Short mmCIF file of C-alpha atoms in Angstrom, two decimals:
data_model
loop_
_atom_site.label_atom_id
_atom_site.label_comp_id
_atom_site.label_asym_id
_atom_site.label_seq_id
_atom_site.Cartn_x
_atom_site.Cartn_y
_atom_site.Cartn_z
CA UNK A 21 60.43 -130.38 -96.31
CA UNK A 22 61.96 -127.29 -94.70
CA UNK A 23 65.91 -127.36 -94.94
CA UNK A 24 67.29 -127.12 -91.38
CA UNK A 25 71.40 -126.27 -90.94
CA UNK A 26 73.35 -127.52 -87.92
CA UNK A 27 74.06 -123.51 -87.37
CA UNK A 28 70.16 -123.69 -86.81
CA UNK A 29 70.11 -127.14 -84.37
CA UNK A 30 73.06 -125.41 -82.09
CA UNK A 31 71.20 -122.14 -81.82
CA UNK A 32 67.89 -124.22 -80.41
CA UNK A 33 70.15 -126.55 -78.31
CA UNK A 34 71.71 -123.04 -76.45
CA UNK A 35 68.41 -123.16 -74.20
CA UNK A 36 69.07 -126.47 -73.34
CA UNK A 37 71.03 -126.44 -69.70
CA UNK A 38 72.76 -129.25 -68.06
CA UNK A 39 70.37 -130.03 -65.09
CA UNK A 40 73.01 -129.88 -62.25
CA UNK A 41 75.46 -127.50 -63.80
CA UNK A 42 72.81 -124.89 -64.99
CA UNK A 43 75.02 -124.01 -68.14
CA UNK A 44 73.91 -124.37 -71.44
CA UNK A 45 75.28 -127.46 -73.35
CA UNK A 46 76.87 -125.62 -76.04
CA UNK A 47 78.93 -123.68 -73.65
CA UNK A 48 80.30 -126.40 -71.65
CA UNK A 49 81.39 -128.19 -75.11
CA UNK A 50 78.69 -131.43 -74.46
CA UNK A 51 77.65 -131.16 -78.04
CA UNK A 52 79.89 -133.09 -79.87
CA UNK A 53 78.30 -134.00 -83.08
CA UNK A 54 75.03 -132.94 -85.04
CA UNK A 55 74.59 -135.41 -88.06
CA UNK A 56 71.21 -133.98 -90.53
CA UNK A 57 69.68 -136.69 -92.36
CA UNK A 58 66.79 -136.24 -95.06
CA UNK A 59 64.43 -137.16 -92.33
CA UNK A 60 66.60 -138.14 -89.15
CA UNK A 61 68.65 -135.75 -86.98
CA UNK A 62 71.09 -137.33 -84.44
CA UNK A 63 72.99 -135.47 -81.61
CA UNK A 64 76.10 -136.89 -79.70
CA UNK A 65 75.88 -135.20 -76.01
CA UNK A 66 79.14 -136.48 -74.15
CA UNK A 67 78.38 -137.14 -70.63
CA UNK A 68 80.75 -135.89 -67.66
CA UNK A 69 80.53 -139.56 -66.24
CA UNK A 70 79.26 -142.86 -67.78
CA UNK A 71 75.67 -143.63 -66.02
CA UNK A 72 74.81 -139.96 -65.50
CA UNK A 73 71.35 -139.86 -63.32
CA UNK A 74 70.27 -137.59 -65.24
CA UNK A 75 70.71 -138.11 -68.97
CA UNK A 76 66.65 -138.92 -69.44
CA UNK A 77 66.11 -135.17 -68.52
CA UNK A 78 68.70 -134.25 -70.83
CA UNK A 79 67.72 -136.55 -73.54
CA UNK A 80 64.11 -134.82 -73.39
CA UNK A 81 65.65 -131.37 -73.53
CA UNK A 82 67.44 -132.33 -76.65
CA UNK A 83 64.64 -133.64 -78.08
CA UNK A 84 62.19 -131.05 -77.58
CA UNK A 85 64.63 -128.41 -78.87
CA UNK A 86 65.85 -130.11 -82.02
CA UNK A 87 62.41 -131.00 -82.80
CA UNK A 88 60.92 -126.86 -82.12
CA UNK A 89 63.58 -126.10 -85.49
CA UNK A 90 62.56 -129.60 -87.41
CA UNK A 91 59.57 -130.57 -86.67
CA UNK A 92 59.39 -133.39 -89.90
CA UNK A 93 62.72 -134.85 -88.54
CA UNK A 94 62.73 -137.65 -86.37
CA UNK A 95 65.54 -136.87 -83.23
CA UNK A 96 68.24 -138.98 -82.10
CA UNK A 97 70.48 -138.27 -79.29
CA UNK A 98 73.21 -140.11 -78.73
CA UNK A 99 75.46 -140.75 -75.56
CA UNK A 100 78.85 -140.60 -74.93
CA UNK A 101 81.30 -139.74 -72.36
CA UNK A 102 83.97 -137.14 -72.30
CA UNK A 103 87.91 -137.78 -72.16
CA UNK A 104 89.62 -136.29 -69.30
CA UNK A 105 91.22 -133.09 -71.53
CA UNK A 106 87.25 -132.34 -72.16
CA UNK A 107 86.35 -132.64 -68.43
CA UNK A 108 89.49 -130.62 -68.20
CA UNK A 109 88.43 -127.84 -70.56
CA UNK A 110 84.31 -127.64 -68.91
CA UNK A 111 86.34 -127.24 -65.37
CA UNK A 112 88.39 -124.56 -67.06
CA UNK A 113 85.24 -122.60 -68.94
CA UNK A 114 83.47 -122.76 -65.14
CA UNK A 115 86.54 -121.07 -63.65
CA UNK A 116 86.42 -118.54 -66.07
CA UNK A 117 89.99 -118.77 -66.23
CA UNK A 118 90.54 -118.10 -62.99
CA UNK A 119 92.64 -120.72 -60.82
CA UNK A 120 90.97 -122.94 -58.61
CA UNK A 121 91.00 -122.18 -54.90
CA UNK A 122 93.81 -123.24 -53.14
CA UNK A 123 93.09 -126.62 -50.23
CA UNK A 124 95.46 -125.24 -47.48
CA UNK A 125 95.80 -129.04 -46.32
CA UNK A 126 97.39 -129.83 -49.54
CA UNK A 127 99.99 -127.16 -49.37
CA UNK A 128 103.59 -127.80 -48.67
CA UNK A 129 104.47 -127.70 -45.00
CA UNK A 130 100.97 -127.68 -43.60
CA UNK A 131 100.78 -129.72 -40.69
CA UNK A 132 97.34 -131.15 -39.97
CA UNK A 133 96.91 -134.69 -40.18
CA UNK A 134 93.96 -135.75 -42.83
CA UNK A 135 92.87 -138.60 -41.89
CA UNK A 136 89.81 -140.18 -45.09
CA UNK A 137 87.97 -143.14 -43.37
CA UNK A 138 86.72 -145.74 -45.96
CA UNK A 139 85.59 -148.99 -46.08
CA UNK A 140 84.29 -150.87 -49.05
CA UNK A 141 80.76 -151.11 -48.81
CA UNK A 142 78.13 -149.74 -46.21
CA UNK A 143 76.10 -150.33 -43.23
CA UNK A 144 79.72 -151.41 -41.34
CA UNK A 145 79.48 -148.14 -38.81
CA UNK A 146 82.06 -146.12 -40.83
CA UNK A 147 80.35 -143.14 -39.96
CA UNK A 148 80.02 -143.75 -36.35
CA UNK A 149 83.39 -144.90 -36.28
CA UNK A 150 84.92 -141.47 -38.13
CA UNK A 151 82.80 -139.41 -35.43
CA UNK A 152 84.03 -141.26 -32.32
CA UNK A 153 87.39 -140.83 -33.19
CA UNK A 154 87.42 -137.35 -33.74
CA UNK A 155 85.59 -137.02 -30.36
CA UNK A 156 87.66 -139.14 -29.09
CA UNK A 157 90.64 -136.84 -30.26
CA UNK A 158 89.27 -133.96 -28.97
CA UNK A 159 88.90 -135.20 -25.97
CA UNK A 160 93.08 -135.91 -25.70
CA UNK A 161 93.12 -131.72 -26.57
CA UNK A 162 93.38 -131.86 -30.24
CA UNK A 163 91.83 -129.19 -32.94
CA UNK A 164 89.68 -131.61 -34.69
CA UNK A 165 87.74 -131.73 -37.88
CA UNK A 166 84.97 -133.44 -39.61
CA UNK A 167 84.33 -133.11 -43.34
CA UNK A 168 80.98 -135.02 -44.51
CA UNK A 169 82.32 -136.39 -47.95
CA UNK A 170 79.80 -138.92 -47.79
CA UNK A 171 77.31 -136.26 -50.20
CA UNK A 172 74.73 -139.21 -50.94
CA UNK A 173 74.70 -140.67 -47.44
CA UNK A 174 75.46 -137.65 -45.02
CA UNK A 175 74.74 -138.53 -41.27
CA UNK A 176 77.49 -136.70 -39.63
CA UNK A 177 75.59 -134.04 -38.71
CA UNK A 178 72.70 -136.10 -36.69
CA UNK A 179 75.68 -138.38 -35.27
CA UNK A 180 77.22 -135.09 -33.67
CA UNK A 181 74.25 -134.30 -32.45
CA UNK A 182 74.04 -130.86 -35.19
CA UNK A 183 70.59 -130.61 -35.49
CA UNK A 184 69.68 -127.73 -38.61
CA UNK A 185 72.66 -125.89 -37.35
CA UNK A 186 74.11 -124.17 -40.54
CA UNK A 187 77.21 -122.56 -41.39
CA UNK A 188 77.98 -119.06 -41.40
CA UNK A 189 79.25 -117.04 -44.39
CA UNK A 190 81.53 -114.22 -44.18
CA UNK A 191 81.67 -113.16 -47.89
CA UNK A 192 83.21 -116.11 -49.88
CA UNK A 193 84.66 -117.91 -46.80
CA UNK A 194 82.15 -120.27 -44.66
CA UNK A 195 82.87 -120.78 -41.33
CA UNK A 196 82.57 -124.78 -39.70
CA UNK A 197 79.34 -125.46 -37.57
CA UNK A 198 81.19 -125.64 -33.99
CA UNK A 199 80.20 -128.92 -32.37
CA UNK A 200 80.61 -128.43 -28.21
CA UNK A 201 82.27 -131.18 -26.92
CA UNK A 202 81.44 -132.18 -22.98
CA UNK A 203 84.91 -132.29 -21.28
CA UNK A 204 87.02 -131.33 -24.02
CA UNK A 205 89.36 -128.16 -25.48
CA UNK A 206 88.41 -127.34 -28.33
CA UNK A 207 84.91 -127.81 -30.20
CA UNK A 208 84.71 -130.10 -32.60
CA UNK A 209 84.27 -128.29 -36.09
CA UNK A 210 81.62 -129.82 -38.78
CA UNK A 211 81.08 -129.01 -42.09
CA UNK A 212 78.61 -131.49 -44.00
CA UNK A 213 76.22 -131.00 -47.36
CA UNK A 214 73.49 -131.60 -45.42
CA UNK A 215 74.22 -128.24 -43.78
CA UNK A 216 73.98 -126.47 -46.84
CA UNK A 217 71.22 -128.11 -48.44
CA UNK A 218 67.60 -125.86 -48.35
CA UNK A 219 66.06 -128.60 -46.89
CA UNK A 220 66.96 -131.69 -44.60
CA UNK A 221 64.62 -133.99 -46.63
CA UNK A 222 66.58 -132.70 -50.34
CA UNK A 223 67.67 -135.72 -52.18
CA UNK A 224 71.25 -135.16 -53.48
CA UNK A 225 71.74 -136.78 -56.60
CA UNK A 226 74.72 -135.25 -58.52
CA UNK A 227 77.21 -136.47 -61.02
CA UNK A 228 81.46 -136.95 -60.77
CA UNK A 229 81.96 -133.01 -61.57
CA UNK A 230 79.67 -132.10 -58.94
CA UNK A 231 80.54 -134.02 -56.47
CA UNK A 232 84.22 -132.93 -57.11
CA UNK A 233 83.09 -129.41 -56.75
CA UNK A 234 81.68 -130.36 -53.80
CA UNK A 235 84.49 -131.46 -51.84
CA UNK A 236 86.49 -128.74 -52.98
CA UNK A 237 84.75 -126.06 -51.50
CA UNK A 238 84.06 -128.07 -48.35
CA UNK A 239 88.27 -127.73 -48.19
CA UNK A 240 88.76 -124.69 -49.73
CA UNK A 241 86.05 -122.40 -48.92
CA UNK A 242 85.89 -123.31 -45.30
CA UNK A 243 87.73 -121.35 -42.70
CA UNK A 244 89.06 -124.42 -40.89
CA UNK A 245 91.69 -122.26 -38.97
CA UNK A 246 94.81 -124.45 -37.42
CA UNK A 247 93.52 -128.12 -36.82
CA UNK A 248 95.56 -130.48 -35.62
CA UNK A 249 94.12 -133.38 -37.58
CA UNK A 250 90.96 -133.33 -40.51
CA UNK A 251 88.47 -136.44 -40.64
CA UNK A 252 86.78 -137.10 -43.61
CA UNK A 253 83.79 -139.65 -44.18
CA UNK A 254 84.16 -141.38 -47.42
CA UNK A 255 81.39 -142.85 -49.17
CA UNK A 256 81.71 -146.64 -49.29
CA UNK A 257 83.52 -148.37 -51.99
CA UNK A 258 86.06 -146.36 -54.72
CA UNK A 259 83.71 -144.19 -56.73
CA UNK A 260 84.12 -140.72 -57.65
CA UNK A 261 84.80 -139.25 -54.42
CA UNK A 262 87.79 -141.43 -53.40
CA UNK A 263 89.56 -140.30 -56.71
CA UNK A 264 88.77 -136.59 -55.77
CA UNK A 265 89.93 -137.01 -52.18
CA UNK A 266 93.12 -139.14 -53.90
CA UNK A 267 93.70 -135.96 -56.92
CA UNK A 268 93.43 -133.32 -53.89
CA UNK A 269 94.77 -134.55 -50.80
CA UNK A 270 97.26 -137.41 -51.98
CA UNK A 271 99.19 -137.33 -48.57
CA UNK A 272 95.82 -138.08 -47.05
CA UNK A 273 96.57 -141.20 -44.38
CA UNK A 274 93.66 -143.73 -44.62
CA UNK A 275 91.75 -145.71 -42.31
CA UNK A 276 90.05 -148.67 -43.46
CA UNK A 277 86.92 -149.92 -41.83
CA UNK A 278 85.52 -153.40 -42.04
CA UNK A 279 83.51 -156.19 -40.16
CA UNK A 280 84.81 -159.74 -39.28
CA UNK A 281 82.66 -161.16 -41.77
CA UNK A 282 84.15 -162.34 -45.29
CA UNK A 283 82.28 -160.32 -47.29
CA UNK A 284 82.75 -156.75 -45.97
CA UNK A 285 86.71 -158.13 -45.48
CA UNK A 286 86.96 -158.53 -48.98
CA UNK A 287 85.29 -155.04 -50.31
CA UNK A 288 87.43 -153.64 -48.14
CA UNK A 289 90.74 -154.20 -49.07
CA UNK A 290 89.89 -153.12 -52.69
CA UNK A 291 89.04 -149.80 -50.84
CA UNK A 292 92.85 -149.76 -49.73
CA UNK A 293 94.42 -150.55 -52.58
CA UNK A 294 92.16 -147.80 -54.00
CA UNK A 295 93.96 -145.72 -51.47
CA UNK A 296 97.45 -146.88 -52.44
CA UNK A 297 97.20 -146.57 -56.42
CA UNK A 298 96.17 -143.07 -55.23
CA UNK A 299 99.16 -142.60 -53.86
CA UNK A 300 97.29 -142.34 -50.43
CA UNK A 301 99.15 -144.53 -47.72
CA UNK A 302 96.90 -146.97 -45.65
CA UNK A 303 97.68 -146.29 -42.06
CA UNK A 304 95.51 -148.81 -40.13
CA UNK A 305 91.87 -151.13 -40.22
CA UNK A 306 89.13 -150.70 -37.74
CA UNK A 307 87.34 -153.68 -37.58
CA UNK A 308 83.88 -152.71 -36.31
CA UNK A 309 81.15 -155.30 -35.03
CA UNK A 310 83.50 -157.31 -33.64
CA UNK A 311 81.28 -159.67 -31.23
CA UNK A 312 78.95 -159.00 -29.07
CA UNK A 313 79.52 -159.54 -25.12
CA UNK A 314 76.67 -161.57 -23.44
CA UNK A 315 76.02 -160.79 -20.02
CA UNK A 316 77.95 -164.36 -19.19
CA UNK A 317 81.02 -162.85 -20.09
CA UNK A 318 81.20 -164.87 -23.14
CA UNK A 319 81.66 -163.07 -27.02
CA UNK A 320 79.43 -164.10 -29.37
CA UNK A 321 80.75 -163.40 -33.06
CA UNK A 322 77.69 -162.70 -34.50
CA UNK A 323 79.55 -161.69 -37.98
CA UNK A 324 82.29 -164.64 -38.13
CA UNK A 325 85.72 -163.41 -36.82
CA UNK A 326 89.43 -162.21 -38.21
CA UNK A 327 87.80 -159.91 -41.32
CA UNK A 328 89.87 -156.96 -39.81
CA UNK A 329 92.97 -158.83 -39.62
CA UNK A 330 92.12 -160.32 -42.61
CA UNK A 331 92.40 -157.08 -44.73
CA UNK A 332 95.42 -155.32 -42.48
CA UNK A 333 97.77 -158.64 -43.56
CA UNK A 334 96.35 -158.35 -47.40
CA UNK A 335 96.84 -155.02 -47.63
CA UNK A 336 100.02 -155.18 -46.13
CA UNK A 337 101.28 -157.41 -48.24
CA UNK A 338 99.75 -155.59 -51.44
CA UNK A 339 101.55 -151.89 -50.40
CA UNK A 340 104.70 -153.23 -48.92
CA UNK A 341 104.42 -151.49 -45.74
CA UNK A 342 103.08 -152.38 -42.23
CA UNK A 343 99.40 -151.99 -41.92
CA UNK A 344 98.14 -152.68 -38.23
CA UNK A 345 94.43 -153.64 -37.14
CA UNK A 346 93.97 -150.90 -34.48
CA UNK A 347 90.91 -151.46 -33.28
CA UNK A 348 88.38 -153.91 -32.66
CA UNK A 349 85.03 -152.19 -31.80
CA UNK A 350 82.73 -154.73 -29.99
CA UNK A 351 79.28 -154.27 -30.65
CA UNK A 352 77.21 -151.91 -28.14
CA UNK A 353 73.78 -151.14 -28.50
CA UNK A 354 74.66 -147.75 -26.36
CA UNK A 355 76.93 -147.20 -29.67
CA UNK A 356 73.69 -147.03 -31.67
CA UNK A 357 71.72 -145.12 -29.07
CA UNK A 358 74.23 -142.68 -28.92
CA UNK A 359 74.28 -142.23 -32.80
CA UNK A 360 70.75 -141.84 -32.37
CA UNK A 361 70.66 -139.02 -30.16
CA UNK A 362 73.52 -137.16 -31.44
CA UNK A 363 76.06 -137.80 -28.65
CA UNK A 364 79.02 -140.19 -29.32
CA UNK A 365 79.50 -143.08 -27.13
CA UNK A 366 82.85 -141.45 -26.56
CA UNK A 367 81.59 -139.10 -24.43
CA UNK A 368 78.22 -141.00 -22.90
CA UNK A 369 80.13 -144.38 -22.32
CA UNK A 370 83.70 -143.74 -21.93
CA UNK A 371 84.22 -146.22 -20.17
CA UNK A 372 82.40 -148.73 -22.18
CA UNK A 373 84.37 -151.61 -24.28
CA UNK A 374 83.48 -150.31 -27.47
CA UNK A 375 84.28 -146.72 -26.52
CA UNK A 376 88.16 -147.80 -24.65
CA UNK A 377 88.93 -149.76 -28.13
CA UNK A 378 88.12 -146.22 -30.56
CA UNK A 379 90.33 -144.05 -27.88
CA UNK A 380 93.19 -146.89 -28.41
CA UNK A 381 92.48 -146.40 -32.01
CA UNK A 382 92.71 -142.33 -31.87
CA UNK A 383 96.03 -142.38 -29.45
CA UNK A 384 97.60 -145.03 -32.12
CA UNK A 385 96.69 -142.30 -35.00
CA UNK A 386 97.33 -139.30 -33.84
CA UNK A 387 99.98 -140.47 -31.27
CA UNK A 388 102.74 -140.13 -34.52
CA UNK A 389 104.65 -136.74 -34.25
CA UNK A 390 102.83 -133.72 -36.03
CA UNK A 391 105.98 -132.97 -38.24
CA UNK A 392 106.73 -132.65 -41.56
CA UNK A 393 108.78 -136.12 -42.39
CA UNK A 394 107.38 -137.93 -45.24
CA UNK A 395 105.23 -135.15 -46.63
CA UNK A 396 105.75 -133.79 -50.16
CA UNK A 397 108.09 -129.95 -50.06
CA UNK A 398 106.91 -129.52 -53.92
CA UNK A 399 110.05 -129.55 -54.70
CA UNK A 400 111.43 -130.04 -58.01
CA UNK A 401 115.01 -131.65 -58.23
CA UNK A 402 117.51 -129.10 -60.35
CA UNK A 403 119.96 -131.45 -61.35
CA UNK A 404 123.38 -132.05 -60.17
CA UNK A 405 126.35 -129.37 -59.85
#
């Protein structure tokens, strides 16, 4: 039997690239261990994440290039996960030492409001919900903002009405798509990853550092110019994207979206007190779905009733601070047309029920002085004289 070295086993496992990353294993420090048995070879990969979508494909790649230097040994590869200095020290070798780009709505003194709208699982209109309030924003003469953090589940762009519009790129910077808004200011601008994908039908399926790097380009990279307040659509529930948006925008205010019924009430207030141990502070709960008007006059609550101010009295008592339901969003079916055809109830019902409760909702949000009390300076204290 040929003698193989672990010298040998790294050389082979340099062709092997992470799938998303497109960087050789080695080089982004994956390989953790090579253990060479008389007739058994095992390699420890580390994972980015636990659950990676991908670790079959990379599990095969390992395989087949262990086994090209040792053919007589049977391969192993084992899975583990990386600590957060490793994570740390792949983000650093992708950088190439060079700092990350700067998120001008994290800096000190910037004064648009980011507002992340989550909820704690899906299908309760969070989406529709984060688009009529920015239209509805817009429509009171505010610079507005949509960022699409939902990566696996991005419908902004059909709920705006979009189309295949895609950005423009001046160099390194990207410029929003600008969304025309009937009646108001200022166009509402978009930035999504289904604008940047090569095809509308492209299934996204990336891991935690991805997604991160992600988000941070849809911040950084993107000439937002001076908005008066960013929207961002959070996936549903308190994956990896809710701990980006908490590491890079920490004074982000968030909005909490829910339906009357128990079980979305109770998902959701584990998506604000995701918010809070993020140092995020909870700033309201849109119950959506509330009941649905019969042409009697009378409501029927087709969920149940009191989810929303259900989870605005838990939360509040969790955080220590008042959180107020502000807004109860009846069900419409001119809501879902509207989603439908890419133009906002806001603007094709404005005088509807559902459509008078989300501009309440916007005027309560972004009715709070655009100042700089209560944001971090990034100051550190020097001591007393």
């Amino acid at each position: 039997m040929a003698v193989v070295t672990e010298e040998q086993i790294r050389e082979a496992l340099n062709s092997v690239n992470d799938p998303e990353i497109k960087r050789p294993v080695t080089e982004l420090g994956m390989v953790d261990a090579i253990t060479i048995g008389d007739t058994e070879i095992t390699v420890r990969l580390l994972l980015t994440v636990a659950g990676c979508p991908l670790k079959d494909t990379l599990t095969r790649d390992v395989t087949n290039a262990v086994a090209a230097v040792a053919p007589s040994h049977l391969v192993h590869v084992d899975m583990g996960v990386m600590s957060d200095e490793q994570r740390a020290a792949m983000r650093e070798t992708l950088r190439g030492g060079q700092a990350e780009r700067e998120i001008p709505f994290a800096q000190p003194g910037n004064l648009t409001k980011v507002y992340a709208i989550a909820s704690g699982k899906g299908g309760v209109g969070k989406s529709s919900v984060t688009v009529n309030l920015a239209v509805a924003m817009a429509l009171r003469g505010l610079k507005v903002g949509i960022v699409d953090a939902d990566i696996y589940g991005h419908s902004i762009p059909d709920l705006v009405g979009a189309g295949d519009a895609r950005p423009t790129q001046v160099d390194d910077m990207i410029m929003p798509v600008p969304v025309p808004i009937s009646g108001a200011e200022h166009d509402l601008k978009v930035i999504s990853i289904g604008m940047l994908k090569p095809r509308k039908d492209q299934v996204v399926a990336w891991r935690g550092p991805m997604l991160d790097r992600a988000l941070v380009q849809m911040l950084s990279d993107v000439y937002w110019g001076d908005l008066d307040a960013l929207l961002l659509d959070l996936p549903p529930g308190t994956g990896d994207m809710a701990i980006s948006i908490g590491q890079h925008l920490s004074t982000a205010e968030v909005v909490v979206v829910t339906t009357p019924q128990q079980a979305a009430a109770t998902v959701a207030e584990r998506a604000g007190t995701m918010a809070s141990m993020l140092h995020q502070r909870v700033v309201g709960v849109v119950e959506n779905m509330s009941y649905l008007e019969l042409p009697s006059g009378e409501r029927l609550e087709v969920f149940g009733s009191g989810g929303g101010r259900q989870v605005a009295s838990t939360l509040a008592e969790r955080l220590g601070h008042d959180v107020p339901l502000i807004a109860e969003i009846p069900l419409d079916e001119k809501l879902r047309e509207g989603g439908d055809a890419g133009r906002p109830i806001i603007v094709s019902h404005p005088d509807s029920a559902a459509a008078k409760a989300i501009f309440d909702a916007a005027d309560r949000l972004s009715g709070r002085s655009r100042g700089l009390a209560g944001m971090q300076l990034g100051l550190t204290p020097a001591g007393r004289l």
